[in-house]
Short mmCIF file of C-alpha atoms and ligand atoms in Angstrom, two decimals:
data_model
loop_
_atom_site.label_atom_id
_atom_site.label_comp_id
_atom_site.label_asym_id
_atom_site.label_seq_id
_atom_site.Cartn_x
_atom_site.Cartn_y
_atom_site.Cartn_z
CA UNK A 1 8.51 -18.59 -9.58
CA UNK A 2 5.30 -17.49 -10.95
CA UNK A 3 3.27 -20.96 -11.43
CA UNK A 4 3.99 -21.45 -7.68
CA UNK A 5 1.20 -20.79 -5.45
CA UNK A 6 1.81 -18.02 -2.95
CA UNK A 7 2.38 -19.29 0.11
CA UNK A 8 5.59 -20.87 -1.84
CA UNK A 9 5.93 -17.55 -3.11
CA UNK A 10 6.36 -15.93 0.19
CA UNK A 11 9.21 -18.24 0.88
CA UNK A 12 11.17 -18.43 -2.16
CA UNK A 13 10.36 -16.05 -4.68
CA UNK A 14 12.99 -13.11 -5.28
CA UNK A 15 16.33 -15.54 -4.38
CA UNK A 16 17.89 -17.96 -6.13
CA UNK A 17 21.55 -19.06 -4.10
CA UNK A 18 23.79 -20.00 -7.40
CA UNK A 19 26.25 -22.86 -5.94
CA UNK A 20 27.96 -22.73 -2.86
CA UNK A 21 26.02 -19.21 -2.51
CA UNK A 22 24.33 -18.38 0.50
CA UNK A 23 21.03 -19.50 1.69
CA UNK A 24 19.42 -16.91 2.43
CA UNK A 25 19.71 -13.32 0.65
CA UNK A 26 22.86 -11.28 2.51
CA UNK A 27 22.32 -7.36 2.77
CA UNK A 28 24.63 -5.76 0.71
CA UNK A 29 25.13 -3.13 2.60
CA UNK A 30 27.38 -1.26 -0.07
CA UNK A 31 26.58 2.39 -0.92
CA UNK A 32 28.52 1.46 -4.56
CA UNK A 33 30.15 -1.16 -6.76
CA UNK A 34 33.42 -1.55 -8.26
CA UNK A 35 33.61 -1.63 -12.23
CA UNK A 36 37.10 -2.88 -13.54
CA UNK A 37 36.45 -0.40 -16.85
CA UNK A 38 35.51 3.08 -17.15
CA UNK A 39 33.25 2.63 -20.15
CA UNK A 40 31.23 0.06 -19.08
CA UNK A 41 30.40 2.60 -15.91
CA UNK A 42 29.80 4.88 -18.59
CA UNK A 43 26.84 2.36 -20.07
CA UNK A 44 25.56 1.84 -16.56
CA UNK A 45 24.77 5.60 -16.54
CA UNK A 46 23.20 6.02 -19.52
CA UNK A 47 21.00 2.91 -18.76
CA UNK A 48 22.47 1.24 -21.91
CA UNK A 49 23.78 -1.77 -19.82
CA UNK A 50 22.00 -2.59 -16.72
CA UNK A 51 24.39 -3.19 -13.53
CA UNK A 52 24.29 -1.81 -9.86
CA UNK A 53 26.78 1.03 -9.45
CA UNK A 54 25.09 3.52 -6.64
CA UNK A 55 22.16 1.97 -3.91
CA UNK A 56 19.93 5.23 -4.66
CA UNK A 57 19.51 4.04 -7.99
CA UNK A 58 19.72 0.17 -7.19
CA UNK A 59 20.55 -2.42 -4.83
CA UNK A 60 21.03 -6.21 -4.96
CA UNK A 61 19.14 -6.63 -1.96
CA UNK A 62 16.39 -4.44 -2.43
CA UNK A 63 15.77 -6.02 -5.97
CA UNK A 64 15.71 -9.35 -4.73
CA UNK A 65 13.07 -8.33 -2.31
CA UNK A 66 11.42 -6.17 -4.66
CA UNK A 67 11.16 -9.22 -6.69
CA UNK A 68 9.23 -10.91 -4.53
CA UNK A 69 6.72 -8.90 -3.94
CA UNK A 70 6.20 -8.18 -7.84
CA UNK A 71 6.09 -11.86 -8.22
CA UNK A 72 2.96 -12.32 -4.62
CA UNK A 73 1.38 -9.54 -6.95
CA UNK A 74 1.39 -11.02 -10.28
CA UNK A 75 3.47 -7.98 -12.03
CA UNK A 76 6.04 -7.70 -14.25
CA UNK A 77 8.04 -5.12 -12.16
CA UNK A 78 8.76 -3.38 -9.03
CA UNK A 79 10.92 -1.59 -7.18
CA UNK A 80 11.06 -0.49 -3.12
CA UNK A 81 10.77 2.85 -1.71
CA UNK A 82 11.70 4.22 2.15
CA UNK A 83 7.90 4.12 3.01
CA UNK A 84 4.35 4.09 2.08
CA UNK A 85 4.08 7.49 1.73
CA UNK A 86 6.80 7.51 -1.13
CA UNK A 87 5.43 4.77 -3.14
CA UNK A 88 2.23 6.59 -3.46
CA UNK A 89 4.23 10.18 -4.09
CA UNK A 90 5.99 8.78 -6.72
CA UNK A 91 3.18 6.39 -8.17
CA UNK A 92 1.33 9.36 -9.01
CA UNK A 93 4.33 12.11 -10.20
CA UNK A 94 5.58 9.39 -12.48
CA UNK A 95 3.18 9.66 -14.93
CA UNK A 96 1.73 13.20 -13.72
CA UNK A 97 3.22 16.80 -13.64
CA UNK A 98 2.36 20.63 -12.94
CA UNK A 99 -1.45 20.76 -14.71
CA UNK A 100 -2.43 17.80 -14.14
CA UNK A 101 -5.40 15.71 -12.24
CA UNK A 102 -5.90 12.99 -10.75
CA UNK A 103 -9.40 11.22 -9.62
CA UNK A 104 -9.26 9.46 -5.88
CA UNK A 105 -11.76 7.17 -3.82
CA UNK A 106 -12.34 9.71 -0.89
CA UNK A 107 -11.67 6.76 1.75
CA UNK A 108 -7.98 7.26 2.09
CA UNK A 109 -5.47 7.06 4.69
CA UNK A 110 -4.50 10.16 6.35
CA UNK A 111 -0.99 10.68 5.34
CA UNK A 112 -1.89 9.77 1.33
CA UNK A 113 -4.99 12.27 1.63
CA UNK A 114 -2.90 14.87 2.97
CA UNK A 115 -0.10 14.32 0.17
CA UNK A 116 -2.97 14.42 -2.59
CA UNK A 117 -5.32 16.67 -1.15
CA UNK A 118 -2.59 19.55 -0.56
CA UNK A 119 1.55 18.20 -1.16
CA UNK A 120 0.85 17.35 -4.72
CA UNK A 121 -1.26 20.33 -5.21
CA UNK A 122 1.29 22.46 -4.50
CA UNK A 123 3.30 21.36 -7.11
CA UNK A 124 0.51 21.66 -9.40
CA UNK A 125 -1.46 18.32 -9.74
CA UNK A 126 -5.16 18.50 -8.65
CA UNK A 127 -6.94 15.54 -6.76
CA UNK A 128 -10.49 15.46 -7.05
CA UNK A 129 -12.19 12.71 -4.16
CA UNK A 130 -14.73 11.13 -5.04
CA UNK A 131 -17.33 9.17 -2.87
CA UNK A 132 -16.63 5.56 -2.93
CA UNK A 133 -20.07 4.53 -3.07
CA UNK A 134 -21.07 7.22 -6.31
CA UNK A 135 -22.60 6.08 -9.10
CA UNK A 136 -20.82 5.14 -11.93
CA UNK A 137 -22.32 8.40 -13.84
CA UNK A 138 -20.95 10.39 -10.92
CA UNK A 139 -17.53 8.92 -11.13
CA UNK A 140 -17.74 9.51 -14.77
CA UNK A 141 -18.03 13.09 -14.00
CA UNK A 142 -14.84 13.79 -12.00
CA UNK A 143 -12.82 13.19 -14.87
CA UNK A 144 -10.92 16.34 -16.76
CA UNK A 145 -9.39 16.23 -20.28
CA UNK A 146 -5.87 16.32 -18.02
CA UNK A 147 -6.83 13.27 -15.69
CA UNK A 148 -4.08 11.20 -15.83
CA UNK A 149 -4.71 8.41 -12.79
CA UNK A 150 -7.11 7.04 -10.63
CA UNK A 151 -6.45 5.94 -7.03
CA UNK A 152 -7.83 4.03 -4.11
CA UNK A 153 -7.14 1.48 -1.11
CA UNK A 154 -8.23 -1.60 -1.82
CA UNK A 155 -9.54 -1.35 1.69
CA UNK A 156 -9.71 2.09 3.33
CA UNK A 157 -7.79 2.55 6.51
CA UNK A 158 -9.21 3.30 9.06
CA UNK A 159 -12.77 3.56 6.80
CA UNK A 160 -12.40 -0.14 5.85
CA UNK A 161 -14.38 0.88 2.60
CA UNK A 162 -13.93 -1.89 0.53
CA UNK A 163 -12.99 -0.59 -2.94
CA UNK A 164 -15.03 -1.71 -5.88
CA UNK A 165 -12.77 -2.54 -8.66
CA UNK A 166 -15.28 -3.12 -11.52
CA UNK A 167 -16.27 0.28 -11.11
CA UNK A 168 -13.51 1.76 -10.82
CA UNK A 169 -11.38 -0.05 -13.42
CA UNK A 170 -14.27 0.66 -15.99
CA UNK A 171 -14.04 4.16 -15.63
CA UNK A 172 -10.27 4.33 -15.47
CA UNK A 173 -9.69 2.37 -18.60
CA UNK A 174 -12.37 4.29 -20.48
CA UNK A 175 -10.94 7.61 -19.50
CA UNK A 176 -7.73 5.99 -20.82
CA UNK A 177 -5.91 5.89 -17.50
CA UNK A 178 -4.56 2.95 -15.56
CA UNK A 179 -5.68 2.74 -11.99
CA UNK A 180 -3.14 2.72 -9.02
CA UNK A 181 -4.27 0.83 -6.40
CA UNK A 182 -3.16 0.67 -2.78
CA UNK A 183 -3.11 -3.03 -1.32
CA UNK A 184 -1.66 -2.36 2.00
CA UNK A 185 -4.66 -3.74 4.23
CA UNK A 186 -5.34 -6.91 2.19
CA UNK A 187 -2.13 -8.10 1.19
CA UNK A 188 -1.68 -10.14 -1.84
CA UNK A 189 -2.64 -13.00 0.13
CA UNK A 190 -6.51 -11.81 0.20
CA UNK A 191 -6.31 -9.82 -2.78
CA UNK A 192 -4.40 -9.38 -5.79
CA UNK A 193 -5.32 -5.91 -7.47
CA UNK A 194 -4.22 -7.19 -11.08
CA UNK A 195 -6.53 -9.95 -11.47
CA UNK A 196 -9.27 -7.22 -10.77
CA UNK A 197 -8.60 -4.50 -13.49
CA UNK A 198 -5.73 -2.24 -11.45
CA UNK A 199 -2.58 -1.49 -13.15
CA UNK A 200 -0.28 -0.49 -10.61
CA UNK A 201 -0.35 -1.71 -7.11
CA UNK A 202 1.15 0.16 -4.18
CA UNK A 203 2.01 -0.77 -0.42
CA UNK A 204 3.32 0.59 2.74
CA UNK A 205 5.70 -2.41 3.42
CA UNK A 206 5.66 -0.87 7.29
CA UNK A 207 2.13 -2.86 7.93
CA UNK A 208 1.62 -6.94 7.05
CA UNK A 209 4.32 -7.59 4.72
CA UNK A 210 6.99 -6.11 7.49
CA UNK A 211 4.05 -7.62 10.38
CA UNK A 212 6.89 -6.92 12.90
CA UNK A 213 6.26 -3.37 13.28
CA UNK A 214 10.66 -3.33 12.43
CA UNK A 215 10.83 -0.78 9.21
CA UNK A 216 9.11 1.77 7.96
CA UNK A 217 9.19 0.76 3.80
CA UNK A 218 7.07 1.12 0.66
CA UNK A 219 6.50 -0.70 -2.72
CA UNK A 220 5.36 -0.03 -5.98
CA UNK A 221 4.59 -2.77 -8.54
CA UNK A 222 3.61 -2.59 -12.15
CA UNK A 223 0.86 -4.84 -13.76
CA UNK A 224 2.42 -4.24 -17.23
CA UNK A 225 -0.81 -4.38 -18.35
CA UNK A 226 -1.56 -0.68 -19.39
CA UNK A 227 -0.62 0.36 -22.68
CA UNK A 228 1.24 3.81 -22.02
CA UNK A 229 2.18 3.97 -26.14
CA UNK A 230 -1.76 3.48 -27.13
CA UNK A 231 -2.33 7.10 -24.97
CA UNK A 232 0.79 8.47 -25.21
CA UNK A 233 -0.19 12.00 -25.81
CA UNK A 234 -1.41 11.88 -22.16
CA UNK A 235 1.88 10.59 -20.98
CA UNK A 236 4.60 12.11 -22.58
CA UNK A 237 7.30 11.13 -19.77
CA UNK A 238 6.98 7.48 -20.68
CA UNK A 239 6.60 8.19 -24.59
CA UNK A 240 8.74 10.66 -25.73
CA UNK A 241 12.31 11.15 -25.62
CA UNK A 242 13.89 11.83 -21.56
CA UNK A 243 17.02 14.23 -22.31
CA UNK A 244 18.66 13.32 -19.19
CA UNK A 245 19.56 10.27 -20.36
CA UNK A 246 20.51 11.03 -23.87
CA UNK A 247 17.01 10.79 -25.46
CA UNK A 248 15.97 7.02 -24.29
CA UNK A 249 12.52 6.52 -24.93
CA UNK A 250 11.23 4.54 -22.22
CA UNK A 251 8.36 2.58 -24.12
CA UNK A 252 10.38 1.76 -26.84
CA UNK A 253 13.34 0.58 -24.90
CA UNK A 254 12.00 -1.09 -21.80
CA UNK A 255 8.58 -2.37 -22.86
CA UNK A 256 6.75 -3.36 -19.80
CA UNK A 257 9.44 -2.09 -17.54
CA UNK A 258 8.95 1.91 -18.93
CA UNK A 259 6.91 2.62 -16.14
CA UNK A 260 9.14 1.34 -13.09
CA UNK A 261 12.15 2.05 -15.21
CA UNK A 262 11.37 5.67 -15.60
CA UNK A 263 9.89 5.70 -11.51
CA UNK A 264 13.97 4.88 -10.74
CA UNK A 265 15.93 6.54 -13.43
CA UNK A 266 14.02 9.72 -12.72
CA UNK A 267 12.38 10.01 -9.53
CA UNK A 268 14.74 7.85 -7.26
CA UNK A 269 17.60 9.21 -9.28
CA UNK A 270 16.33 12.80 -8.48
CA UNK A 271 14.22 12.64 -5.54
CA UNK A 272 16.19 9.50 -3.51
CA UNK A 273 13.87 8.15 -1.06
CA UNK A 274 15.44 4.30 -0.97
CA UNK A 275 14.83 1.77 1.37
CA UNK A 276 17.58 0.66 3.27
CA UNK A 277 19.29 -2.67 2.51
CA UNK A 278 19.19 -3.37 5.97
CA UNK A 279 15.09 -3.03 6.23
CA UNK A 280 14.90 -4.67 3.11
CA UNK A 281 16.44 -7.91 4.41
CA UNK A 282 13.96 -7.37 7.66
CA UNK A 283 11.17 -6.72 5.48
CA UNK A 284 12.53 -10.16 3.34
CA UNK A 285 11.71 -12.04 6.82
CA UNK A 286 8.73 -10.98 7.28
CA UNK A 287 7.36 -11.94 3.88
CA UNK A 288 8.34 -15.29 5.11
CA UNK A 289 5.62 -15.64 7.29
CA UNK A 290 3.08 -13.50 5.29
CA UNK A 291 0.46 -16.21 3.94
CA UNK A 292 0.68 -17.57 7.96
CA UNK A 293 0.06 -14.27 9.85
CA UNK A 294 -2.68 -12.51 7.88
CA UNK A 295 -5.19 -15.62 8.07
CA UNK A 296 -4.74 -15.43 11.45
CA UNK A 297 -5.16 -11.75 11.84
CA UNK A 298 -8.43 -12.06 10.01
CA UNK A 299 -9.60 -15.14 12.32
CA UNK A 300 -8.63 -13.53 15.38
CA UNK A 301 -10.89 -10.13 14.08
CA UNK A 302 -13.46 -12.41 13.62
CA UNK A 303 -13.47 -13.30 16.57
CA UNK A 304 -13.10 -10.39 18.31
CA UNK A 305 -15.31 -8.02 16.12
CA UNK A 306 -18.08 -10.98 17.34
CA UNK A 307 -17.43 -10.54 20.92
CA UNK A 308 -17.91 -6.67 20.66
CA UNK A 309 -21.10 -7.08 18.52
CA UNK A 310 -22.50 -9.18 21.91
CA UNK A 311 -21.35 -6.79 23.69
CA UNK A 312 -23.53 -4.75 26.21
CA UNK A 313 -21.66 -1.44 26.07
CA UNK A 314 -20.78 -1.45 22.16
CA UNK A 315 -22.82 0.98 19.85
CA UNK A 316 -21.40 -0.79 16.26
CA UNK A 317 -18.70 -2.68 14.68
CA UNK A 318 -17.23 -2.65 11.54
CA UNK A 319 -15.82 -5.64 10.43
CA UNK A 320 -15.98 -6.01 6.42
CA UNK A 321 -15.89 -9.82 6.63
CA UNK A 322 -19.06 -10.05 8.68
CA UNK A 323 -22.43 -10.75 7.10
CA UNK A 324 -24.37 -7.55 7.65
CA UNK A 325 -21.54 -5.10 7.18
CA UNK A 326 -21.88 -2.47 4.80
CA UNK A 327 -19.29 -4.01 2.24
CA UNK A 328 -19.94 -7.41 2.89
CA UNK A 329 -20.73 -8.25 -0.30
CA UNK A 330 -18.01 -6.49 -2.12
CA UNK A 331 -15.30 -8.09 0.61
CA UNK A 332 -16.90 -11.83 -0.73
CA UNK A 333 -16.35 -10.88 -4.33
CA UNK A 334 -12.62 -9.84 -4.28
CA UNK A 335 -11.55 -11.18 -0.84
CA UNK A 336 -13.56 -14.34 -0.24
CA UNK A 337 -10.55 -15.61 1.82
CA UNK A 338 -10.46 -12.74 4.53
CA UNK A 339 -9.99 -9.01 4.40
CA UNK A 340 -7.84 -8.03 7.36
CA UNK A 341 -6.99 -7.72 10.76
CA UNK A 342 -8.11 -4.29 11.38
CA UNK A 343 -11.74 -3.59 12.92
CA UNK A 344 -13.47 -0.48 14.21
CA UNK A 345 -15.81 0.13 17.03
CA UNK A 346 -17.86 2.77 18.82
CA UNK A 347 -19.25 2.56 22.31
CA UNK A 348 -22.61 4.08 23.61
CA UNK A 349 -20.65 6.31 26.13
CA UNK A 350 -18.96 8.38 23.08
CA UNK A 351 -15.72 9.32 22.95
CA UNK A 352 -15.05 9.59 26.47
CA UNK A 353 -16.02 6.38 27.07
CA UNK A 354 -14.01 5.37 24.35
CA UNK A 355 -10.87 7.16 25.92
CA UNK A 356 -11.70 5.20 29.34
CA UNK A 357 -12.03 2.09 28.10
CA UNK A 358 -8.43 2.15 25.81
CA UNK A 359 -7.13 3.68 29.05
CA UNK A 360 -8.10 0.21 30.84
CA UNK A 361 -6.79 -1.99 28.36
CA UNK A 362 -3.40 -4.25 29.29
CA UNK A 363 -2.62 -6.27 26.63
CA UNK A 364 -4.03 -4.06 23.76
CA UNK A 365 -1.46 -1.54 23.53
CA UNK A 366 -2.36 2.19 22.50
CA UNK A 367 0.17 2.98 19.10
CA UNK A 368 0.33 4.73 16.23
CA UNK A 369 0.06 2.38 14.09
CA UNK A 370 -1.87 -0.88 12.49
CA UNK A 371 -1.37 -4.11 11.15
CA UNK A 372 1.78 -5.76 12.76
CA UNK A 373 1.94 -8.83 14.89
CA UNK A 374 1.06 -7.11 18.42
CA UNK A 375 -2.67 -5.85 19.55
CA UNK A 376 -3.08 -1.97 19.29
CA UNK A 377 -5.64 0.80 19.36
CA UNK A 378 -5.45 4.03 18.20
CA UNK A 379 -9.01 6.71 18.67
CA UNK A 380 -7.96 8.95 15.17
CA UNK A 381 -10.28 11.93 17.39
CA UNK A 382 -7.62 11.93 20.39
CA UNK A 383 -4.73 11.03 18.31
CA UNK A 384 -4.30 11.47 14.41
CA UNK A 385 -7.06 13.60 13.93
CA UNK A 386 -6.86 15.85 16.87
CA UNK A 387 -6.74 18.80 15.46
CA UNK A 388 -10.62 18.17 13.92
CA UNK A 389 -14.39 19.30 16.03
CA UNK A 390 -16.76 16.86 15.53
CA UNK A 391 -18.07 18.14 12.85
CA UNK A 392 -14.39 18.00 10.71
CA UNK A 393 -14.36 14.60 11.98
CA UNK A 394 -17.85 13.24 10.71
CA UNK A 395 -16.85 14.93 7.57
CA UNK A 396 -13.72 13.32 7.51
CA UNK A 397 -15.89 10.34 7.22
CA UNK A 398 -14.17 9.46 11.21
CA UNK A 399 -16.54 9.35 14.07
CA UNK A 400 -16.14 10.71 16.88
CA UNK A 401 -16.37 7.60 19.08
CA UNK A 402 -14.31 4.76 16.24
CA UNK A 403 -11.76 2.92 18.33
CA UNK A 404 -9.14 1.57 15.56
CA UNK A 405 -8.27 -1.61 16.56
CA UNK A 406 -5.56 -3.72 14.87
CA UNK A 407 -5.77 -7.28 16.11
CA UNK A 408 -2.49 -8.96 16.29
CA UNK A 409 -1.79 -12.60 15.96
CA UNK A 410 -1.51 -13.70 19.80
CA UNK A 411 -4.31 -16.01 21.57
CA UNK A 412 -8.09 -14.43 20.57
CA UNK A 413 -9.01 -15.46 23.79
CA UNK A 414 -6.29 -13.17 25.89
CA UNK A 415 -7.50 -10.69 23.20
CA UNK A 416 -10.78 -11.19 24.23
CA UNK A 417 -9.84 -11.04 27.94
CA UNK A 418 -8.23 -7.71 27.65
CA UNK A 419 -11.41 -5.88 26.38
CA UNK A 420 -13.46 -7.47 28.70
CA UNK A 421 -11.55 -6.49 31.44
CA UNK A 422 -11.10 -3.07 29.97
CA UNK A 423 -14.90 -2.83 29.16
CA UNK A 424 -16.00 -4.04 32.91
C1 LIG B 501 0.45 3.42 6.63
C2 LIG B 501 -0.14 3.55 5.30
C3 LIG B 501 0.46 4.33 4.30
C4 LIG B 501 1.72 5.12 4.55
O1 LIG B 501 2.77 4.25 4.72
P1 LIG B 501 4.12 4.61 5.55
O2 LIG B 501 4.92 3.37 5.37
O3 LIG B 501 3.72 4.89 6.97
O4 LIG B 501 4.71 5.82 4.89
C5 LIG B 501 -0.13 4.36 3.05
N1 LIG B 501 -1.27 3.69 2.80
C6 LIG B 501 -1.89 2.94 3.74
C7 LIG B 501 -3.15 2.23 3.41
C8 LIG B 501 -1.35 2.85 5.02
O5 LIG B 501 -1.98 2.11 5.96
#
């Protein structure tokens, strides 16, 4: 499929119907698989042969969707995982154990700062965040003799910091790491991480690529461009002999497949957060539409990042794809096409006027969560970041007043209309 473009991609990559097959993919929804010989089970298990034989470890349905998504990213392999949060876990524990470090753009989302800032750190791998905006000397600097990855969104949620791959690349590769990227917010319909330096790409499936708000999923997909052997005294798990399966050496036996080999033989094996078969065919749907939906996102935050600019009562907007935003120029170097639905806002009554106003709105629904088909707000200093003073919060790099607003894909001007309305 690769030498299609992607909005073929999004249709047909992944699925091939033999003859008299059916047309679209089926869910196999089959915890296991029947072998007609014990020995050839046998080969299964120690990854001599491959074949399905348990859905933790493997499904035909998750593969095939897998497989698309590896294929709208450029890669050379992939795999699914229950949810965002997973896919990032085990991006990062695949290649780094108790002792280590890794080096993260500070502008994160909430749930993957928690899990690097204290989860993984309790099981003995140290995040240092670094500004997004440093210098390159400065990112230079956060690097340890035991860094083994470096991390970032290609744009933050709910910062919308655009992520500057050239910088970040450089310094990864130089440090001799590869760079794990998180493409969630653009999709690989505005931006393919690969083409820009990153090695391993990362998504919470639950935003765009589902776009239904249906299932919570996650997705992982290797470049196969970094060279695990070349370093391979900093990664020993890909390079030297796993005991659990009989001494394989995944480098030497799966090439550019070690590093999603080893993310499913070990870590799915052992840890077993699948996706469902049954949100993998959902998620399979909504791919469909992907190269349809997210231009219109971005068109409709246009428009409405525009009205609120005009707007008499609004103190700012952020909208990367407008001229005059902070990372407008790094949005037009790696996603001249569009950046993403999501916007953020303040108004000159503060937070409380911020609380009013969502409290007014009809259409725009008030949800945890971004990036699917329907209009929603969320204000991260009532809702996910509660907890935080003001202070915390500015820290947090989250004003107090930012209205999170993921614009969905119905009219812009009923969009419009609600915050009018709301702001009246
Ligand atoms: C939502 C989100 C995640 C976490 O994904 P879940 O599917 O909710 O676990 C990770 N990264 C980004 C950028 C997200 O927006």
């Amino acid at each position: 499929m690769s030498s299609y473009k992607i909005e073929t991609k999004c249709i047909q990559s992944g699925y091939e119907p033999g003859n008299g097959e059916p047309r679209i993919l089926p869910i196999y929804q089959s915890t296991t698989f029947r072998y007609t010989s014990s020995e050839q089970m046998g080969r299964l298990f120690d990854l001599e042969e491959s074949g399905y034989f348990y859905t933790r470890l493997q499904n035909p349905t998750n593969d095939a969707v897998a497989a698309k998504i590896c294929d709208l990213e450029g890669g050379v392999a992939a795999m699914l995982t229950s949810s965002g949060q997973a896919a990032n876990f085990y991006a990062i524990m695949n290649i780094a154990q108790e002792g280590d470090h890794i080096v993260c753009a500070s502008a994160l989302y909430g749930g993957t700062y928690n899990l690097f800032a204290h989860t993984i750190r309790k099981m003995g791998v140290k995040a240092t965040f670094v500004d997004p905006d440093c210098t390159p000397e400065e990112l230079d600097a956060a690097f340890c003799e035991n860094t083994k990855a470096v991390f970032g969104e290609t744009i933050a949620n709910p910062a919308l910091v655009v992520f500057d791959f050239d910088k970040f690349a450089s310094a990864a590769h130089k440090h001799g790491v590869p760079l794990i990227v998180d493409n969630t917010f653009a999709t690989p319909v505005n931006c393919r991480p690969f083409e820009w330096g990153a090695d391993i790409v990362t998504h919470s499936t639950t935003k765009y690529m589902d776009g239904h708000a249906a299932c919570v999923g996650g997705a992982i997909v290797d470049s196969g461009n970094f060279d695990w052997a070349a370093h391979a005294d900093k990664f020993p798990g890909l390079t030297t002999p796993d005991e659990t399966y009989h001494g394989i050496v995944y480098t030497e036996k799966f090439g550019k497949g070690a590093y999603i080999t080893k993310a499913t033989a070990q870590l799915m094996r052992d840890l077993g957060s699948i996706q469902s078969p049954q949100n993998a065919f959902l998620l399979n749907i909504g791919l469909e539409t992907l190269h349809l939906r997210v231009p219109r996102h971005c068109g409709n935050a246009i428009k409405a990042a525009r009205y609120l600019q005009n707007h008499e009562k609004v103190a700012w907007v952020r909208c990367p794809s407008l001229p005059g935003d902070k990372y407008y120029d790094l949005a037009q170097k790696y996603m001249p096409d569009g950046t993403c639905g999501v916007i953020t806002f303040g108004l000159k009554g503060g937070r409380d006027a911020a609380v009013e106003m969502m409290d007014r709105l009809k259409l725009i629904a008030i949800v945890t969560h971004v990036a699917d088909a329907r209009s929603c707000v969320l204000h991260p200093a009532s809702h996910t970041h509660r907890q935080m003073n003001d202070q915390e919060l500015i820290e947090a790099g989250v004003q107090p007043d930012l209205i999170r607003f993921s614009v969905g894909i119905e009219n812009a001007e009923d969009i419009i209309a609600d915050l009018e309305q709301a702001l009246s």
